[in-house]
Tab-separated table of C-alpha atoms in Angstrom:
chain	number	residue	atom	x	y	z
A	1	UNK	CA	-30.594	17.909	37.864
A	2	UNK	CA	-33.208	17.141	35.238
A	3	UNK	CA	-30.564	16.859	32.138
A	4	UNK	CA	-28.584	14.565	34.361
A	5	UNK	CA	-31.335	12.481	34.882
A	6	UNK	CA	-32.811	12.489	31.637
A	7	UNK	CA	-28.834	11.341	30.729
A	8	UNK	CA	-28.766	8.620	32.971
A	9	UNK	CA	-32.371	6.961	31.911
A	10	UNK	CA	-31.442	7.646	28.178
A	11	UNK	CA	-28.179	5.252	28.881
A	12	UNK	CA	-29.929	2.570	31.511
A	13	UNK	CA	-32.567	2.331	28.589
A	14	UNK	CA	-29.781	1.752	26.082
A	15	UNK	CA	-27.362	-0.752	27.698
A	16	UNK	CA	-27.637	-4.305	27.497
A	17	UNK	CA	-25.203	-6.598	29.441
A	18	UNK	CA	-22.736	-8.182	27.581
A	19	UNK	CA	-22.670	-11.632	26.000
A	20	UNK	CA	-26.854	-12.071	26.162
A	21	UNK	CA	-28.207	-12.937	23.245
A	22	UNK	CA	-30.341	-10.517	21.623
A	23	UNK	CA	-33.749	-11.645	20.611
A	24	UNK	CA	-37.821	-12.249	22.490
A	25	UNK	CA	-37.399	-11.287	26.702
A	26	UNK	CA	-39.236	-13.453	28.902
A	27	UNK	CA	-42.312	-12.400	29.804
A	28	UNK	CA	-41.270	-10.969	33.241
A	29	UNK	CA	-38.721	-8.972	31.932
A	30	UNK	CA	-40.623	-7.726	29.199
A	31	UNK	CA	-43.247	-6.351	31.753
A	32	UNK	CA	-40.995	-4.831	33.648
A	33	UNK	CA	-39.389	-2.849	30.695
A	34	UNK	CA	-42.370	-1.857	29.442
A	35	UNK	CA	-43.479	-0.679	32.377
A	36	UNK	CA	-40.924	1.608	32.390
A	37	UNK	CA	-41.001	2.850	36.234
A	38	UNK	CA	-38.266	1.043	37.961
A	39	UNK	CA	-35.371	2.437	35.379
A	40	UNK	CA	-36.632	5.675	36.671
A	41	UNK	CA	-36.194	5.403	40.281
A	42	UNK	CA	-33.345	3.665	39.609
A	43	UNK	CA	-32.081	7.074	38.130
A	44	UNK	CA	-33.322	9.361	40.149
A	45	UNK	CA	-32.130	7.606	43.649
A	46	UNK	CA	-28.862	7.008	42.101
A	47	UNK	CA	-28.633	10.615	41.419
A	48	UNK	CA	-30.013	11.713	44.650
A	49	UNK	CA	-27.414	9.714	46.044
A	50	UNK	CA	-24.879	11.436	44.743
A	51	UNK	CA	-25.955	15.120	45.007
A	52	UNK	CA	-26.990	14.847	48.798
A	53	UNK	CA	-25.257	17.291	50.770
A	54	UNK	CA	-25.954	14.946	53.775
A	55	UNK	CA	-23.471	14.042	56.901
A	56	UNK	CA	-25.331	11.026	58.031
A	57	UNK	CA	-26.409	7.897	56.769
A	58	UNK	CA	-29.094	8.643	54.973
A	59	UNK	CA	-31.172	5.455	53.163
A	60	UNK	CA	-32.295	5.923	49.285
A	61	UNK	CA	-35.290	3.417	48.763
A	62	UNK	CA	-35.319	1.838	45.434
A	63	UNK	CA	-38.583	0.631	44.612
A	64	UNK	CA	-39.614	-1.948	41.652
A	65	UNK	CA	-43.733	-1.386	40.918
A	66	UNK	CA	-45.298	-3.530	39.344
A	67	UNK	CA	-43.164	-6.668	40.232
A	68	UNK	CA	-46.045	-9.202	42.008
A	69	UNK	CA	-47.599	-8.943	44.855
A	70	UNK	CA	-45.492	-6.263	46.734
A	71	UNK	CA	-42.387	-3.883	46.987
A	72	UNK	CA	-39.286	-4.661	46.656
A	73	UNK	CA	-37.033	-2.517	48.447
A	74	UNK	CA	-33.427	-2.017	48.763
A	75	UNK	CA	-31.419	0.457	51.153
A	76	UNK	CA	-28.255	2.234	49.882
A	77	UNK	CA	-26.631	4.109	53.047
A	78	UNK	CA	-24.010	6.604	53.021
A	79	UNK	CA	-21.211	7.326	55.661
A	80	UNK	CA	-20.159	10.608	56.739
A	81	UNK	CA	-16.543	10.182	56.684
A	82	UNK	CA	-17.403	8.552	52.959
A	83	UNK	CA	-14.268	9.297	50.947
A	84	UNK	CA	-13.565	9.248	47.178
A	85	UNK	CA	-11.831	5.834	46.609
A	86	UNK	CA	-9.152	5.694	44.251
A	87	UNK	CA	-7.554	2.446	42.144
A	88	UNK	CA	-4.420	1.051	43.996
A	89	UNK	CA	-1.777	2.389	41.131
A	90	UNK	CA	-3.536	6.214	41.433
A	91	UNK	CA	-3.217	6.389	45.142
A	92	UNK	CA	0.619	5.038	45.669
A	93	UNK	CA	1.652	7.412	42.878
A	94	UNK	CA	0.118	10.600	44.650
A	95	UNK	CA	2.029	9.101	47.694
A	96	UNK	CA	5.128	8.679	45.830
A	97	UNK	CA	4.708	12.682	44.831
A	98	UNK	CA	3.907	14.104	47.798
A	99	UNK	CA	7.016	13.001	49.545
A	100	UNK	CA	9.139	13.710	46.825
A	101	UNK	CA	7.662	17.218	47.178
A	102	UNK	CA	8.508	17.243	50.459
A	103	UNK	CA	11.743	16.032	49.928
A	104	UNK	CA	12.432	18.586	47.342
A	105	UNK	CA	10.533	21.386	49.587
A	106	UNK	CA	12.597	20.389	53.025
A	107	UNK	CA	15.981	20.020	51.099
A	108	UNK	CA	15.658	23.874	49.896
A	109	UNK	CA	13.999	25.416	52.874
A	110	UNK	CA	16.857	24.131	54.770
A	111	UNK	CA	19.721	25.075	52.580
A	112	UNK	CA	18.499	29.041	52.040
A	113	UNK	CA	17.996	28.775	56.334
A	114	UNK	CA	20.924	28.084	57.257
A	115	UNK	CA	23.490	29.674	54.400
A	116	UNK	CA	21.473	33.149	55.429
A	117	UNK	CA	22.453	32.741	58.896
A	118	UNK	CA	25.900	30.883	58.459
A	119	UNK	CA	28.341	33.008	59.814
A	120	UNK	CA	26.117	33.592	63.318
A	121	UNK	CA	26.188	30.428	63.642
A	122	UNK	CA	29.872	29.509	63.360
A	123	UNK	CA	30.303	32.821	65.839
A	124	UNK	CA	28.119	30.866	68.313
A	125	UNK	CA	29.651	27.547	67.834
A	126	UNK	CA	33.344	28.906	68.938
A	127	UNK	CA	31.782	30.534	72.097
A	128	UNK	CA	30.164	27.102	73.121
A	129	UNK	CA	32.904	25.132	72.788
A	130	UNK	CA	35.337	27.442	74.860
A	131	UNK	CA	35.935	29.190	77.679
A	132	UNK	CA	35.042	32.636	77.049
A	133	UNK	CA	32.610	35.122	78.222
A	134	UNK	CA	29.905	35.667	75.945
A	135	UNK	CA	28.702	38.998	74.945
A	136	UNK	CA	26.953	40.866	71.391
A	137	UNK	CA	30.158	42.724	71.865
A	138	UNK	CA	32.758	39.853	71.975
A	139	UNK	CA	30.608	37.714	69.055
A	140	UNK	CA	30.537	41.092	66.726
A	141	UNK	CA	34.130	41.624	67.715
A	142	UNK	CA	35.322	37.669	66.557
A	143	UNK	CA	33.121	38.137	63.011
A	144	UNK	CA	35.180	41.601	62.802
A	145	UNK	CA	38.504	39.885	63.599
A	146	UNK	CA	37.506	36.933	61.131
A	147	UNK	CA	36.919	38.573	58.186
A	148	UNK	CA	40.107	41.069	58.291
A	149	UNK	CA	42.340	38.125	59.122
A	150	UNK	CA	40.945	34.920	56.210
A	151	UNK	CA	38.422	37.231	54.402
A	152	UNK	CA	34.971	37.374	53.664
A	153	UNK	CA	34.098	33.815	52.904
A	154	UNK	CA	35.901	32.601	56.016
A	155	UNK	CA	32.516	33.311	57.780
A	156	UNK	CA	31.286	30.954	56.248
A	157	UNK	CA	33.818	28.162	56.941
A	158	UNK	CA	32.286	24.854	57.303
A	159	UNK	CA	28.937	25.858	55.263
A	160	UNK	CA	29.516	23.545	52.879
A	161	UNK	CA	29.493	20.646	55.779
A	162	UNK	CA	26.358	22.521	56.557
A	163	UNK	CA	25.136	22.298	53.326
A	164	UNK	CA	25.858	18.624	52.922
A	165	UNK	CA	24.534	18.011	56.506
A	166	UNK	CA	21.284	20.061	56.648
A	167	UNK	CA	20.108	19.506	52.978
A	168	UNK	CA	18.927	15.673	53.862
A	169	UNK	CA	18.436	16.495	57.192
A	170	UNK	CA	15.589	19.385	56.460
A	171	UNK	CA	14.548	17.245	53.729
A	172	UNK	CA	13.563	14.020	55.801
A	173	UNK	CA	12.686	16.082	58.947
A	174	UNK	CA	9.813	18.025	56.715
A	175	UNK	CA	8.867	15.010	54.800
A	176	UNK	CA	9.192	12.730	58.116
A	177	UNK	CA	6.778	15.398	59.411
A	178	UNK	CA	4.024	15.439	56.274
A	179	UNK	CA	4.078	11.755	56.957
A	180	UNK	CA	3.568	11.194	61.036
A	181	UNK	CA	0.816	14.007	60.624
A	182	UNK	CA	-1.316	11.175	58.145
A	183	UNK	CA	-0.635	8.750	60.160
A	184	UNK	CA	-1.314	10.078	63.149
A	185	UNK	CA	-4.525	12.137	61.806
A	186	UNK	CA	-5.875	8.892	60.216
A	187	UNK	CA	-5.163	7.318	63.602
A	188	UNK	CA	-6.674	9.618	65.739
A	189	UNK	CA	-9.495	10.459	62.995
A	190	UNK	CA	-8.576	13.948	62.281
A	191	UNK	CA	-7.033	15.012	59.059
A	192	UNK	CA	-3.290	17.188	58.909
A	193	UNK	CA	-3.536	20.488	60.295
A	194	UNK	CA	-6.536	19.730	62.272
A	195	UNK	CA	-4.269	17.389	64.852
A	196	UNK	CA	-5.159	18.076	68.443
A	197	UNK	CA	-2.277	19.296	70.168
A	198	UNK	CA	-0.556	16.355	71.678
A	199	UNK	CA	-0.410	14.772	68.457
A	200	UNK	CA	0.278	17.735	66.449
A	201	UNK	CA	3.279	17.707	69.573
A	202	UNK	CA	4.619	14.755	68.625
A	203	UNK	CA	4.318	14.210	64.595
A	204	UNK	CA	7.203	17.565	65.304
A	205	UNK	CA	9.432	15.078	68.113
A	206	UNK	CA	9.135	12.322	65.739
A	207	UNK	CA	10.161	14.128	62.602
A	208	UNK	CA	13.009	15.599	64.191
A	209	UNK	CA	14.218	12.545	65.841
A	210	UNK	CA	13.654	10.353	62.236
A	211	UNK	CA	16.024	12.721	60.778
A	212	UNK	CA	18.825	13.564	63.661
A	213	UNK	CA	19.428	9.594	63.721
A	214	UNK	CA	19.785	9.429	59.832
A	215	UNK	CA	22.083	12.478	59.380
A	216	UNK	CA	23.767	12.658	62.906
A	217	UNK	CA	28.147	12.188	61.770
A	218	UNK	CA	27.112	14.858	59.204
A	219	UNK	CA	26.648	17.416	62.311
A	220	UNK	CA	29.457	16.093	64.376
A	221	UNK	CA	31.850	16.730	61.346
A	222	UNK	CA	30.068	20.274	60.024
A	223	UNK	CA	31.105	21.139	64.291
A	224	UNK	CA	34.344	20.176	64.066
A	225	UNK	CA	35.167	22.223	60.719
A	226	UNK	CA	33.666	25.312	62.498
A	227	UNK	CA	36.109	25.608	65.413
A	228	UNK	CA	39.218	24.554	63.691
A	229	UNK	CA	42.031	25.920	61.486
A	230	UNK	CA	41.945	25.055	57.842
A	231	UNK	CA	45.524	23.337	58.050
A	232	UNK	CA	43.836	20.661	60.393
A	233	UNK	CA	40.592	19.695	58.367
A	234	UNK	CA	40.791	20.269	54.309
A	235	UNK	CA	37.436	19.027	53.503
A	236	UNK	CA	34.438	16.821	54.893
A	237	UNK	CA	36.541	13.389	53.943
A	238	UNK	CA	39.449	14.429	55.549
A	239	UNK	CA	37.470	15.069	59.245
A	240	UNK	CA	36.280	11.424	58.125
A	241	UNK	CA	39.134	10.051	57.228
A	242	UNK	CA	40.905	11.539	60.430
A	243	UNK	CA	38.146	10.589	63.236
A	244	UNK	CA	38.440	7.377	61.985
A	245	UNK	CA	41.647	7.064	62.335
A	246	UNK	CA	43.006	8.410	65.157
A	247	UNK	CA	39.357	8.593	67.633
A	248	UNK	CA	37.442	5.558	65.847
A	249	UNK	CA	34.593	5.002	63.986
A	250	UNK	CA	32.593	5.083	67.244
A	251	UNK	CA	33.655	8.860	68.098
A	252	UNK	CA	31.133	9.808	65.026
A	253	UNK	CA	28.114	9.467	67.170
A	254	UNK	CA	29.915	11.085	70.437
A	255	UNK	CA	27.429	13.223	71.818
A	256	UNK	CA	24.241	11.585	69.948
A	257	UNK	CA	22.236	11.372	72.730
A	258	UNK	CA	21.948	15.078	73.773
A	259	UNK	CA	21.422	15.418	70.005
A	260	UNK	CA	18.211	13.392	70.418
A	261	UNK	CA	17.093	14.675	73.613
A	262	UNK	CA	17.519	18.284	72.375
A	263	UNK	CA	15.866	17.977	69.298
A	264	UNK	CA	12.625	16.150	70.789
A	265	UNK	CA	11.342	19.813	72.694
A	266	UNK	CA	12.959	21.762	69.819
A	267	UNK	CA	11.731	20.029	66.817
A	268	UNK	CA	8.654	19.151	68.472
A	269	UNK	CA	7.532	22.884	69.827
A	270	UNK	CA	8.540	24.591	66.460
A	271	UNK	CA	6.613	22.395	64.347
A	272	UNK	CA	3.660	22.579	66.718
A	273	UNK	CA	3.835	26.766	67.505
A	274	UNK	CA	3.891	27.116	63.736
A	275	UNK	CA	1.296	24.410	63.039
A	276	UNK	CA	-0.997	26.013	65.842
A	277	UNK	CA	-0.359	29.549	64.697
A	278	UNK	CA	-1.189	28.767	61.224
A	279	UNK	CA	-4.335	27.285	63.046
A	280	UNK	CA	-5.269	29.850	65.063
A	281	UNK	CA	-5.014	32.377	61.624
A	282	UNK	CA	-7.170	30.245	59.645
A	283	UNK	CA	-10.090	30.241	62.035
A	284	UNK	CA	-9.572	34.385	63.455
A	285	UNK	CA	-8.834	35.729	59.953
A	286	UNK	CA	-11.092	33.485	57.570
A	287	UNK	CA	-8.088	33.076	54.900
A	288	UNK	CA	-7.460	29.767	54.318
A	289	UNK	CA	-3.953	30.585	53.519
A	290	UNK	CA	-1.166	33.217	55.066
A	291	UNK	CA	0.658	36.011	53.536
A	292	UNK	CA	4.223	35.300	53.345
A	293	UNK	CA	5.484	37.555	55.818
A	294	UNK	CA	2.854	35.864	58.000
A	295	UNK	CA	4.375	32.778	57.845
A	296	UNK	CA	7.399	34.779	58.484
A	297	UNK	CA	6.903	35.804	61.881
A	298	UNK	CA	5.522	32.299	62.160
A	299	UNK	CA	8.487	30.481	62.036
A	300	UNK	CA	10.312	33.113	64.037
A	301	UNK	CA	8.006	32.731	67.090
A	302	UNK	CA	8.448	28.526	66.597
A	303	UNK	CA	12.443	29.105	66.367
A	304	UNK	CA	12.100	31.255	69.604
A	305	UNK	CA	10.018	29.183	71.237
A	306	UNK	CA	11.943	25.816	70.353
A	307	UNK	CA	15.554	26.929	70.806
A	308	UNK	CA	15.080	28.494	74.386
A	309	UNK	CA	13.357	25.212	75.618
A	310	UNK	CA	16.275	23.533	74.059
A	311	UNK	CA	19.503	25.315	74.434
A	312	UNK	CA	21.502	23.526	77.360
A	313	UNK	CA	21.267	20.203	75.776
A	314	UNK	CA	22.928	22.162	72.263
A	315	UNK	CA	25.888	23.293	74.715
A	316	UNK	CA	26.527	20.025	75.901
A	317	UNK	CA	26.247	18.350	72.776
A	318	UNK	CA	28.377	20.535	71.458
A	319	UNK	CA	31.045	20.357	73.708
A	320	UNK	CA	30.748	16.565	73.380
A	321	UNK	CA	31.330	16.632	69.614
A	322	UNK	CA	34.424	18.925	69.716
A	323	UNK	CA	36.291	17.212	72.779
A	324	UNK	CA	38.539	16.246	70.834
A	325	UNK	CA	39.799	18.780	68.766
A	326	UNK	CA	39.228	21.594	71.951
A	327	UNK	CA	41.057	20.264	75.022
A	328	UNK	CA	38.174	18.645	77.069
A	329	UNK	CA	37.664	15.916	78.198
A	330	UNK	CA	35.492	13.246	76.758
A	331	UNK	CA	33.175	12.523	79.037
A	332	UNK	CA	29.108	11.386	79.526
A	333	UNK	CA	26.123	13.969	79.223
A	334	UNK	CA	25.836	14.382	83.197
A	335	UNK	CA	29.441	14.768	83.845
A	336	UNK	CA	30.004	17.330	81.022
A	337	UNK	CA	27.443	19.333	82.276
A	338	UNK	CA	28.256	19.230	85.572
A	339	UNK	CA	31.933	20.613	84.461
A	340	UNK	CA	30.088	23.495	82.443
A	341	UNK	CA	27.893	24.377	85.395
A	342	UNK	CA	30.602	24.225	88.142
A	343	UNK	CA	33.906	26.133	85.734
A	344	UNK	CA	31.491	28.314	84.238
A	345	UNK	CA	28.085	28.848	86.036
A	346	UNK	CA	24.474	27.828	85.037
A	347	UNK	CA	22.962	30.782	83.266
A	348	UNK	CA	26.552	31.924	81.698
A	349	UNK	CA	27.632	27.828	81.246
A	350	UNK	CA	24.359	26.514	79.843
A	351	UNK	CA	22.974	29.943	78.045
A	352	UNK	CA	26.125	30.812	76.635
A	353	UNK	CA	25.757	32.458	73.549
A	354	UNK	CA	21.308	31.899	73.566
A	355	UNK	CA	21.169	36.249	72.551
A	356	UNK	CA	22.962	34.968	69.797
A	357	UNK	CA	20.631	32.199	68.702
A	358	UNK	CA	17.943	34.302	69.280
A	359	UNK	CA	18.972	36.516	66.620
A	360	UNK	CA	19.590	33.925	64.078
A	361	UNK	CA	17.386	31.143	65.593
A	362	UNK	CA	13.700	32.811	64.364
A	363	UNK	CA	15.693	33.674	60.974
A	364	UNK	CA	16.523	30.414	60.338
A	365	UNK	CA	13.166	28.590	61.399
A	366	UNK	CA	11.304	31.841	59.950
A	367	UNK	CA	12.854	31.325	56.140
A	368	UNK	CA	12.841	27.711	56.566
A	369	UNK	CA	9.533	27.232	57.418
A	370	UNK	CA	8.278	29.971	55.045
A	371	UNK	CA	10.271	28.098	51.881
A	372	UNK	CA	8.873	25.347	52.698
A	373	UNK	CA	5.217	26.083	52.475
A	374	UNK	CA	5.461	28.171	49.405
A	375	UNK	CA	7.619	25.565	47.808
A	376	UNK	CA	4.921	23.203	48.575
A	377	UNK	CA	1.896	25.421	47.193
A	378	UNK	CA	4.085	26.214	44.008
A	379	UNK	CA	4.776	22.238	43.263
A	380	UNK	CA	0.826	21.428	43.983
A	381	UNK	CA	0.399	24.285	41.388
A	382	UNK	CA	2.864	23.117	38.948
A	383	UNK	CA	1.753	19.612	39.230
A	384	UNK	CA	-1.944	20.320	38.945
């Protein structure tokens, strides 16, 4: 404390202001700089001001002895919330990084989810868009069938619709997310992590909506390469190409509006059971941070947790998107699901195939979540 103030009076005593002549003071100023006190307390409440550990507004009293008749005083207060504020051009470029970060985060998180758990997935897409029973049995029985009949990487049919699907839509659902959780923590005067729930709630609902709207014909497509033949569908710009075609331009956001109102309780309770577990670790443990496999079972609880409250609006949207390729007919949400519930019953219509996704369902959320924090702490590293 005393070499920093001894360093601040030694540079106060040196400077002179720019562009004033050097030569005799007046008289005033020449007592007050020989009296030598008010550089001083200058110093010393500029430093105090600084170094106090204080969370009110706390007044520093500068003084100026010697000066006529009185004291003249002046009050320098400091805010609690008082932030470090930095030039214009510093701040928008740590903006512009942290959502390319995210970007670059979400994009791979979501690509090593969803190619782990690939052929599950497919398996439960063909039982939702037909008839059939479900059962572990039936689904195991299919993968068997699959694999002896167009080999090993027929499992994985339709990944790479997946792949071009998912990759933007995990990267602007995670960055989508980074984002509403500023705003709405600068809004509601709280900062990230520490968002009550109902707005740690809905930073999830937004982020998941954001991104369902931007990337939605990329999932309609990636569905319909999953339940048919190769012969019909060569690639992702032949489904294109044909959809336009023969169903219209329109038929590429068939079924958006289950998509929407399924992913508002899904995205929303998986971001906020793994935001409030993370939470809840942070304060019972006293590590600031999780261990991986931590954030493992995490995700896994927010997959759970999200994919239950929204499976019956995946069904229908399902069987919305592949109407046309399947046999049924193209009809609104209500009507759809009235035809599931009444040909096939509520908890075998609705649930079909939800044992399924809740095998691969915490997987998926578990690695993707998971990739994405460490992804994050390992660019912050790199970066720093």
């Amino acid at each position: 404390m005393s070499t920093n103030l001894s360093c601040l009076q030694r540079w106060l005593a040196s400077t002179q202001p720019i562009g004033v002549r050097r030569g005799p003071l007046p008289r005033r100023a020449r007592r007050v700089r020989e009296a030598g006190l008010w550089r001083s307390e200058v110093a010393a409440a500029a430093v105090a001001a600084v170094t106090r550990p204080s969370w009110t507004e706390s007044p520093a009293i500068l003084s100026r002895p010697g000066m006529g008749n009185g004291v003249k005083e002046g009050v320098v207060r400091l805010r609690e919330d008082a932030e470090p504020i930095l030039p214009a051009h510093v701040s928008s470029k740590s903006d512009h990084r942290q959502v390319l970060s995210s970007l670059l985060s979400g994009a791979l998180a979501g690509a090593l989810a969803k190619t782990a758990v690939a052929p599950l997935d497919r398996t439960k897409i063909i039982f939702q868009v037909s008839s059939k029973r479900f059962s572990a049995k039936e689904a195991f029985r299919l993968l068997y069938f699959t694999y002896l009949n167009e080999g090993f990487l027929s499992l994985w049919r339709g990944n790479s619709a997946t792949m071009v699907r998912v990759v933007p839509y995990a990267a602007i659902q995670f960055s989508a997310h980074e984002e509403y959780k500023r705003l709405l923590g600068s809004y509601y005067g709280f900062r990230g992590e520490a968002l009550p729930p109902w707005p740690r709630l809905l930073a999830g609902a937004l982020a998941g909506t954001t991104a369902a709207s931007l990337t939605y014909p990329l999932d309609l497509v990636r569905a319909r390469m999953a339940v048919t033949p190769k012969e019909m569908y060569s690639n992702i710009f032949h489904v294109f190409i044909r959809i336009s075609r023969e169903e219209g331009l329109k038929t590429l956001y068939h079924g958006f509006i289950p998509t929407v109102l399924g992913v508002i309780p899904y995205a929303g309770l998986s971001f906020f059971t793994y935001e409030t577990l993370k939470s809840l670790h942070r304060e019972y443990s006293g590590r600031l941070q999780p261990y991986p496999f931590e954030r493992m079972i995490f995700g896994a609880c927010a997959g759970l947790i999200g994919q239950s409250a929204s499976y019956p609006l995946d069904v229908v949207r399902r069987r919305m998107q592949t109407a046309g390729v399947t046999g049924h007919q193209r009809t609104s949400i209500a009507r759809t699901m009235h035809t599931i519930m009444r040909e096939e019953g509520v908890v075998r219509g609705l649930y079909k195939g939800l044992s399924m996704n809740w095998l691969k369902g915490p997987i998926a959320v578990g690695i993707s979540f998971t990739t994405f924090d460490l992804m994050q702490i390992l660019l912050r590293h790199l970066q720093s």
